XYZ file of C-alpha atoms in Angstrom:
464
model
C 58.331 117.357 139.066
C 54.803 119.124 138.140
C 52.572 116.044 139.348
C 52.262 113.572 141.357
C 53.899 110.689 140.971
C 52.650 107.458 139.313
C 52.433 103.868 140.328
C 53.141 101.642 137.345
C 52.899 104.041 134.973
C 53.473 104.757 131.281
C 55.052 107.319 129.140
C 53.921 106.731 125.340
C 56.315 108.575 122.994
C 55.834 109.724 119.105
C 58.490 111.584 116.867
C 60.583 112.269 119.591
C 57.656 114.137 122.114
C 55.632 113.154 124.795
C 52.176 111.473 123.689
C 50.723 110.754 126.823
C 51.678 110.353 130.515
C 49.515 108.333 133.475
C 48.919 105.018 134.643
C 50.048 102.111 132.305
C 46.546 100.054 131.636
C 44.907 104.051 130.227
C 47.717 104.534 128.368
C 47.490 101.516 126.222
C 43.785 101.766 125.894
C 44.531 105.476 124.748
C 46.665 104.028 122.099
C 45.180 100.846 121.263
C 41.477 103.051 120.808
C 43.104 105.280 118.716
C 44.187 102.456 116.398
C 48.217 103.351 117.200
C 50.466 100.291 116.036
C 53.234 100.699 118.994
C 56.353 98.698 120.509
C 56.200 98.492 124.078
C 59.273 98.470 126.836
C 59.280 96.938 130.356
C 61.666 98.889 132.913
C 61.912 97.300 136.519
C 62.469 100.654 138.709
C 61.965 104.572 138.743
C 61.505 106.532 135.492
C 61.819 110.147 135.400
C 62.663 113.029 132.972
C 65.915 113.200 131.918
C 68.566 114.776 133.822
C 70.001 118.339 133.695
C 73.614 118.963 134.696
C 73.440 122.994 134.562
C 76.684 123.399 134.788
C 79.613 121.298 133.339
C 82.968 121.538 131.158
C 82.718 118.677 129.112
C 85.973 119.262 127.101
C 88.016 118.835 131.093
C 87.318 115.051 130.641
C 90.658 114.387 129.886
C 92.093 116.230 132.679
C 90.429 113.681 135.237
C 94.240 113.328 137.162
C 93.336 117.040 138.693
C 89.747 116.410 139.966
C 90.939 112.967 141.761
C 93.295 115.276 144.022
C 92.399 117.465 147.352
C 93.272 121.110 147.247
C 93.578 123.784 149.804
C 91.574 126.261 147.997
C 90.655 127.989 144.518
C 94.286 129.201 143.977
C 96.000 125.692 144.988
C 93.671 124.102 142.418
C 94.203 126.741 139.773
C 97.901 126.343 139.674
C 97.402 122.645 139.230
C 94.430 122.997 136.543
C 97.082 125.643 134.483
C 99.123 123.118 134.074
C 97.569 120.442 132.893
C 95.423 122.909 130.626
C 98.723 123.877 129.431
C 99.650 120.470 128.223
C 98.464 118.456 124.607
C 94.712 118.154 124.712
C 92.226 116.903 121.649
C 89.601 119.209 123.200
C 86.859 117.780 121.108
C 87.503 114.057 122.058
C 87.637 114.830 125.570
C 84.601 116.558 125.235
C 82.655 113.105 123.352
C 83.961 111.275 125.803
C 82.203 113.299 128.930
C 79.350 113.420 126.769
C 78.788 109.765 126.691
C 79.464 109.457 130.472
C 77.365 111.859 131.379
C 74.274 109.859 128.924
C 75.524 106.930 130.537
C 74.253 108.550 133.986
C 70.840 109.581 132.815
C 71.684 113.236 131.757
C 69.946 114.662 128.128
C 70.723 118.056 128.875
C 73.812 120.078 129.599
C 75.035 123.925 130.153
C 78.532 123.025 128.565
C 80.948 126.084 129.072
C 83.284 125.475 126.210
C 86.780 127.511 126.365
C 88.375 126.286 123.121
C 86.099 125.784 119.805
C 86.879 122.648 118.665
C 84.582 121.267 122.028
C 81.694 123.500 120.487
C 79.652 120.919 119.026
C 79.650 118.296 120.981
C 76.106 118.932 122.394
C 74.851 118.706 118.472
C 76.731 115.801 117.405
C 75.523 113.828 120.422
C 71.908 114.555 120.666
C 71.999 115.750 124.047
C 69.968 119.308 124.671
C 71.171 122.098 126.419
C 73.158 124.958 125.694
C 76.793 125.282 124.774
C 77.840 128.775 126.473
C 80.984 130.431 124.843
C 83.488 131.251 127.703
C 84.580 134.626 127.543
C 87.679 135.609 130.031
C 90.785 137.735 130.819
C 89.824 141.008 128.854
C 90.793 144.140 130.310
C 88.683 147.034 129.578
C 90.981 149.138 126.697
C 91.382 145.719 124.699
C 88.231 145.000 124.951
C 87.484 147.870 123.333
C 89.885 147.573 120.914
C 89.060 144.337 119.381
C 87.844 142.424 122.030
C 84.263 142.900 121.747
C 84.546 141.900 117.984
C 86.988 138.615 118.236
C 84.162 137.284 120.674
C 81.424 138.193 118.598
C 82.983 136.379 115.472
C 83.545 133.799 117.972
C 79.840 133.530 118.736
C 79.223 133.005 115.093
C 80.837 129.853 115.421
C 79.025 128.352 118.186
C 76.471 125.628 116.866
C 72.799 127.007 117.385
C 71.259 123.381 118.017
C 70.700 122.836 120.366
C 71.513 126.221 121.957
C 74.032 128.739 122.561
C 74.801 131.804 124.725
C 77.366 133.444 126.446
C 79.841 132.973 129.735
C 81.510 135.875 131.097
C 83.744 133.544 133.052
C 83.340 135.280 136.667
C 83.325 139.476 137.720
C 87.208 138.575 138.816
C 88.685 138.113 135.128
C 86.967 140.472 133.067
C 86.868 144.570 133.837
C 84.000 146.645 133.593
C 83.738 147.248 129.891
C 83.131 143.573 128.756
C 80.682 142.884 132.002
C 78.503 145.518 130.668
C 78.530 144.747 126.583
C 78.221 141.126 127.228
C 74.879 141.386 128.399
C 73.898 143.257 125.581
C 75.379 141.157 122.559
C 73.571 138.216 124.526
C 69.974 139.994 124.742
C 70.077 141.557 121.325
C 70.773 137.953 119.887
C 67.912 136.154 122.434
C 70.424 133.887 123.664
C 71.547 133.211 127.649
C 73.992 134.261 129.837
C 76.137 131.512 132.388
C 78.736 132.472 134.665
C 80.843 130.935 137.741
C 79.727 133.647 140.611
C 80.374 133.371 144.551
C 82.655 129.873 143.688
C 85.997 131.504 145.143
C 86.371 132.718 149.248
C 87.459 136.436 147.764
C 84.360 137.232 146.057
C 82.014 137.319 149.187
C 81.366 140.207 150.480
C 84.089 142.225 152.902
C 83.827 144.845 155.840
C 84.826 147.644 153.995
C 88.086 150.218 154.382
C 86.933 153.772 155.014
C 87.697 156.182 154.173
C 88.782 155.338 150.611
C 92.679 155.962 150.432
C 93.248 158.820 147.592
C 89.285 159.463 147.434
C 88.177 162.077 150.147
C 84.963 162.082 151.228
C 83.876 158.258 150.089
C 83.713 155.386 151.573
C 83.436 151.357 150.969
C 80.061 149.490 151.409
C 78.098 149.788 154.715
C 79.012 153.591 155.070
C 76.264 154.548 152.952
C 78.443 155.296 149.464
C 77.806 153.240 146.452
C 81.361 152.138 145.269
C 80.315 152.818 141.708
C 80.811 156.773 142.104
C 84.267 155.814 142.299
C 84.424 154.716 138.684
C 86.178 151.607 139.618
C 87.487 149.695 136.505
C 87.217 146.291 137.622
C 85.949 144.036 140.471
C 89.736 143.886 141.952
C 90.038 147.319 141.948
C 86.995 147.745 143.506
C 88.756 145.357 146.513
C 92.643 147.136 146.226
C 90.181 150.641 146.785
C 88.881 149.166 149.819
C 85.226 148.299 148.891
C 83.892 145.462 150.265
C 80.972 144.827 148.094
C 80.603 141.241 147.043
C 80.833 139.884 143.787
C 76.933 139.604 143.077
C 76.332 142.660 144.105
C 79.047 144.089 141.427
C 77.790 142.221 138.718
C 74.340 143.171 139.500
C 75.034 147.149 139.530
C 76.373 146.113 135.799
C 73.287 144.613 135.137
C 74.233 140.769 134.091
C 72.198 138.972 136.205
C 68.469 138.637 134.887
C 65.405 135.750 134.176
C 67.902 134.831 131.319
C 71.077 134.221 133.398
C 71.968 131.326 135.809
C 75.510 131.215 138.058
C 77.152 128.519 138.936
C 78.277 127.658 142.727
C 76.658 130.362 144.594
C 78.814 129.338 147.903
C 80.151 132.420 148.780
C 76.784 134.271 148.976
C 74.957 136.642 152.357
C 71.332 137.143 152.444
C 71.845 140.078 150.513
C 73.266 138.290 147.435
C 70.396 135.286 147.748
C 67.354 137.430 147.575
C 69.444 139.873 144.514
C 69.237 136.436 142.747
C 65.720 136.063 143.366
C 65.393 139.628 142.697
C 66.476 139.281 139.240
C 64.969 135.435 138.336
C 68.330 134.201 138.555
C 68.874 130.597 139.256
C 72.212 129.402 140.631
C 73.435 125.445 139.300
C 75.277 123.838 142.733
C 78.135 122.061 142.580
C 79.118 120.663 145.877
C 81.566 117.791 145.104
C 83.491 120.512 142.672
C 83.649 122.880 145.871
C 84.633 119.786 148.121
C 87.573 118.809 146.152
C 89.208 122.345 145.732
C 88.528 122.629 149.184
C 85.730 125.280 149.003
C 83.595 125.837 151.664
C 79.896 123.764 151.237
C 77.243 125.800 149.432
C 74.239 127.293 151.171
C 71.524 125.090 150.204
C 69.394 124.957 153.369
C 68.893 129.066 152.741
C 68.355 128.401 149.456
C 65.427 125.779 150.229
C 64.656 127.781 153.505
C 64.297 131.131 151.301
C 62.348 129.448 148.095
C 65.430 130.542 145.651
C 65.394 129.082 142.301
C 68.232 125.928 142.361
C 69.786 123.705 139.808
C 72.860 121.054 140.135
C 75.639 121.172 138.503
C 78.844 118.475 138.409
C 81.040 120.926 136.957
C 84.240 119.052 135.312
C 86.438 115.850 135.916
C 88.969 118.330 136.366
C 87.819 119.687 139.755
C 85.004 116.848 140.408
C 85.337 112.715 140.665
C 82.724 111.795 138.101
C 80.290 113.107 135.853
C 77.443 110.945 137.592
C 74.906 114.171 138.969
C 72.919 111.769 141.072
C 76.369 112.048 142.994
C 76.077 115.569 143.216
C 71.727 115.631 144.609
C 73.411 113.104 147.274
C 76.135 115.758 148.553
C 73.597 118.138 148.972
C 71.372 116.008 150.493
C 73.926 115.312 152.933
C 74.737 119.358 153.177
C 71.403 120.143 153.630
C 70.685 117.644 156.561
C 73.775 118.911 157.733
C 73.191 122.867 157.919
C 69.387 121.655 159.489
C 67.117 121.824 156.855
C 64.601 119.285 158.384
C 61.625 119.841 155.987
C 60.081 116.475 154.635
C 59.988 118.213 151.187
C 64.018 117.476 150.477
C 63.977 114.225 148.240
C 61.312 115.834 146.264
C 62.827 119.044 145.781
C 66.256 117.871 145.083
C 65.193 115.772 142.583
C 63.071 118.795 140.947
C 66.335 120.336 141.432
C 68.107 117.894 139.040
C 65.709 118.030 136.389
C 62.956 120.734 136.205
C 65.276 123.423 138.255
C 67.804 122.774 135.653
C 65.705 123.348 132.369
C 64.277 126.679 134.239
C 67.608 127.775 134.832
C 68.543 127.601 130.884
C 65.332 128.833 129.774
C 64.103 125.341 128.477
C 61.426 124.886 131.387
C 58.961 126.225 128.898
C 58.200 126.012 125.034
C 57.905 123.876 122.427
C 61.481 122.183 122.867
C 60.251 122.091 126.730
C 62.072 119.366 129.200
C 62.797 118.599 132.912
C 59.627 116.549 133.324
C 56.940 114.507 131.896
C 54.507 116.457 130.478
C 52.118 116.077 127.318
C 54.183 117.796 124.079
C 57.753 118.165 125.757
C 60.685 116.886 124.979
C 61.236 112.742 125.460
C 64.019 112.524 127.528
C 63.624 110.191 129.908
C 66.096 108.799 132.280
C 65.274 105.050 134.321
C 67.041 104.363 137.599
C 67.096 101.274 139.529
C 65.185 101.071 143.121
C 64.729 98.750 145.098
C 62.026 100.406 147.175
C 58.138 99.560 146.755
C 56.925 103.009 148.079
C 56.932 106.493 146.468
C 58.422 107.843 149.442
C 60.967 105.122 149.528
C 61.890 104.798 146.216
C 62.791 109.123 146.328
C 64.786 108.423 149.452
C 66.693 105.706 147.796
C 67.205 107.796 144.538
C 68.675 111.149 146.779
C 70.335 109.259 149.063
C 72.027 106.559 147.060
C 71.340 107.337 143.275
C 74.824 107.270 142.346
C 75.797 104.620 139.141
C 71.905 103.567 139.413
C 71.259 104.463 135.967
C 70.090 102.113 133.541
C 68.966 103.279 130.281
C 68.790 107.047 129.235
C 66.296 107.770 126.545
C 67.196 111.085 124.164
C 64.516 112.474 122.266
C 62.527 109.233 122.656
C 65.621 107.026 121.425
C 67.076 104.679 123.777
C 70.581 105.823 123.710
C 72.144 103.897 126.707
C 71.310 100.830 128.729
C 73.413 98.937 131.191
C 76.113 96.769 129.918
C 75.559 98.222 126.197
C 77.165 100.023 123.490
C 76.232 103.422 123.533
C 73.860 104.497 120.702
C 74.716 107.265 119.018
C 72.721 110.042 117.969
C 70.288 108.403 115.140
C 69.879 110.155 111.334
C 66.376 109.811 111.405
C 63.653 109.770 113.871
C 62.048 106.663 115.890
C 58.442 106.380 117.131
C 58.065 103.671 120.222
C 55.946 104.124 123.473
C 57.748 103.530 126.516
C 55.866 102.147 129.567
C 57.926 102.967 133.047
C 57.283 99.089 133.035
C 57.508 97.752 130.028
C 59.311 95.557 127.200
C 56.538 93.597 125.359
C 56.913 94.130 121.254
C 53.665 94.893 119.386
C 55.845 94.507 115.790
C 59.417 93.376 114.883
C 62.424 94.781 116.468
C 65.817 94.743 114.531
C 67.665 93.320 117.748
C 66.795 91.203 120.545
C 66.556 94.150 123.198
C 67.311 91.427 125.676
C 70.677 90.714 124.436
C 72.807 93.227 126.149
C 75.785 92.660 123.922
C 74.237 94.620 120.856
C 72.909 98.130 120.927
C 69.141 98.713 121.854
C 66.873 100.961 119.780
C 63.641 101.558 118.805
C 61.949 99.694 115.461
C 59.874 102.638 113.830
């Protein structure tokens, strides 16, 4: 993701970080000079940072029955999502449950948009990084004011800090003006981030406007040279019923919620215009294609967002709108969309890939610092994910992992604790830290183990 790749090579690990990164043979003389007592692991096939799902709802596990059906559009699915939603859920079961799936698949990392609290602290309990973001939706501007503003920020309070929290203003459709522009601010003041769902439904891209505005003399929609602000418009749909056709990124932009510390998710419904605002203002946007497939959305943009160097991530949004939690799934629809809208640039294995690991971890802030992840680098983060190729070639072995990644996953490593392998009981999140190395290639023990690692019917971890 930020070098290039390695040939039999080694990633030592030590309280949980990245010792040292390179060929195998110099990292074991690194250690072995340096008088390090380690435990050594052999993997047969690719081994790369964890992944990053940017965008997910981890507590719609249970509501898998919705994302296994075809819908017309946004408001076809919505009516079927309402009423499951409505229905007996334990929200924070659900939520375990699509965390261990999504571990299962190589992810360490998720932007988990939690509606209802009990979900909240799933990331925590599970080990997994990322960033829980508090949904916030359906206030209209005089209860927001009312009490709105404080219910979510005692809300907030209860969010679990580890491993991160922020803010989701669900989209610029179901919240008015008033919340879009405090929500921002109670997210900056605290140093937190901002997540929302932006350009994911057909009505939110931009419009040939009405002119002249019924009722307002004298000013007209977009493209007749009159911001639609001056009409003091209370909310996005009003914006529309006045006849404005601005799109949805460029409202929430004039409200100032997009920024370096805000990512979308979908980004289909997007012009030029709206692309290079998001570059503009740092913003990354998490793609969900198989989401968008199922409720019958049009395919996302990516060839303009390769083609025009904006910052992507990948999302697999929720079993409720999506058939698995698996995001290599989700880098092979786009490769497949990409190829598809002619992006023809050799660069696409590589930069889908980046896309599901590094662009992710930029997109939540986590790119950078000392809790850094998204690729293999000296002092981040061990999360490593190991995939199963067949290829004998660099080149090959990134086709085969775009192309056909899918349910290749075979052991996801949290933190620098094996968590998953194939065919085993999941580990969970461990009370006190481990210390092993972890060759891309290796499973040779330098000191006792507590298990047999090669019996697969007993959980696999680490001897300290």
């Amino acid at each position: 993701m930020t070098a290039p790749p390695i040939a039999d090579g080694a990633v030592a690990v030590q309280d949980g970080r990245i010792l040292h990164v390179g060929d195998r043979s110099w990292v074991v003389d690194q250690l072995t000079s340096a008088g390090t007592t380690f435990t050594e692991r052999r993997w047969t096939g690719a081994l790369l940072p964890g992944l990053v799902n940017a965008h997910s709802h981890l507590q719609y596990t249970g509501m898998a029955s919705v994302g296994q059906r075809q819908y017309s559009g946004f408001e076809d699915w919505a009516r079927a999502f309402n009423e499951d939603y409505a229905e007996p859920h334990d929200w924070h079961a659900e939520a375990a449950a699509g965390a261990e799936l999504s571990i299962r698949a190589g992810v360490t990392s998720i932007a988990d948009i939690v509606t209802d609290i009990e979900a909240s602290t799933v990331l925590e309990s599970y080990g997994l990084g990322g960033i829980a973001y508090w949904e916030v939706m359906d206030w209209e501007n005089e209860a927001w004011q009312t009490h709105g503003r404080d219910q979510v920020l005692a809300e907030l309070e209860r969010i679990p800090t580890n491993p991160g929290a922020g803010l989701s203003p669900h989209a610029p459709y179901s919240l008015d003006v008033a919340p879009l522009l405090e929500l921002p601010d109670i997210v900056r003041q605290r140093g937190l981030r901002l997540h929302l769902h932006l350009g994911e439904a057909a009505f939110e891209g931009e419009r040939v406007a009405l002119g002249p505005v019924p009722g307002l003399e004298g000013v007209d929609g977009v493209g007749h040279g009159t911001d639609w602000h001056l009409a003091n418009v209370p909310s996005f749909r009003a914006m529309r019923a006045l006849g404005f056709g601005a799109s949805a990124t460029a409202f929430v932009d004039r409200l100032g919620v997009l920024g370096p510390d805000c990512h979308i998710a979908h980004g289909v419904y997007m012009t030029a215009a709206d692309r290079a605002l998001l570059r503009a203002r740092g913003t990354a946007v998490a793609l969900c294609p198989r989401s968008n497939a199922v409720i019958g959305l049009d395919p996302p943009p990516v060839a303009d967002y390769l083609r025009e160097g904006s910052p992507i991530a990948i999302g697999t949004d929720s079993l409720s709108s999506s058939p698995s939690l698996d995001l290599m799934a989700d880098v092979t629809a786009l490769h497949r969309i990409a190829r598809a809208q002619g992006y023809g640039h050799r660069d696409l294995h590589e930069r889908l890939l980046a896309a599901a690991t590094l662009g992710g971890a930029h997109a939540m802030g986590l790119a950078v610092g000392p809790d850094r992840i998204g690729h293999l680098a000296v002092g981040a983060r061990a999360d490593l994910a190991v995939f199963d190729v067949d290829a004998r070639t660099v080149p090959d072995a990134l086709a085969e992992l775009v192309e056909d990644g899918a349910g290749r996953a075979v052991a996801t490593v949290i933190r620098g604790v094996v968590r998953a392998t194939a065919d085993a009981p999941l580990v969970m999140r461990p009370t006190t830290p481990t210390q092993p190395v972890l060759p891309a290639q290796s499973v040779v023990p330098a000191q006792p183990v507590p298990r047999d690692p090669s019996d697969p019917s007993v959980p696999i971890q680490e001897a300290p």
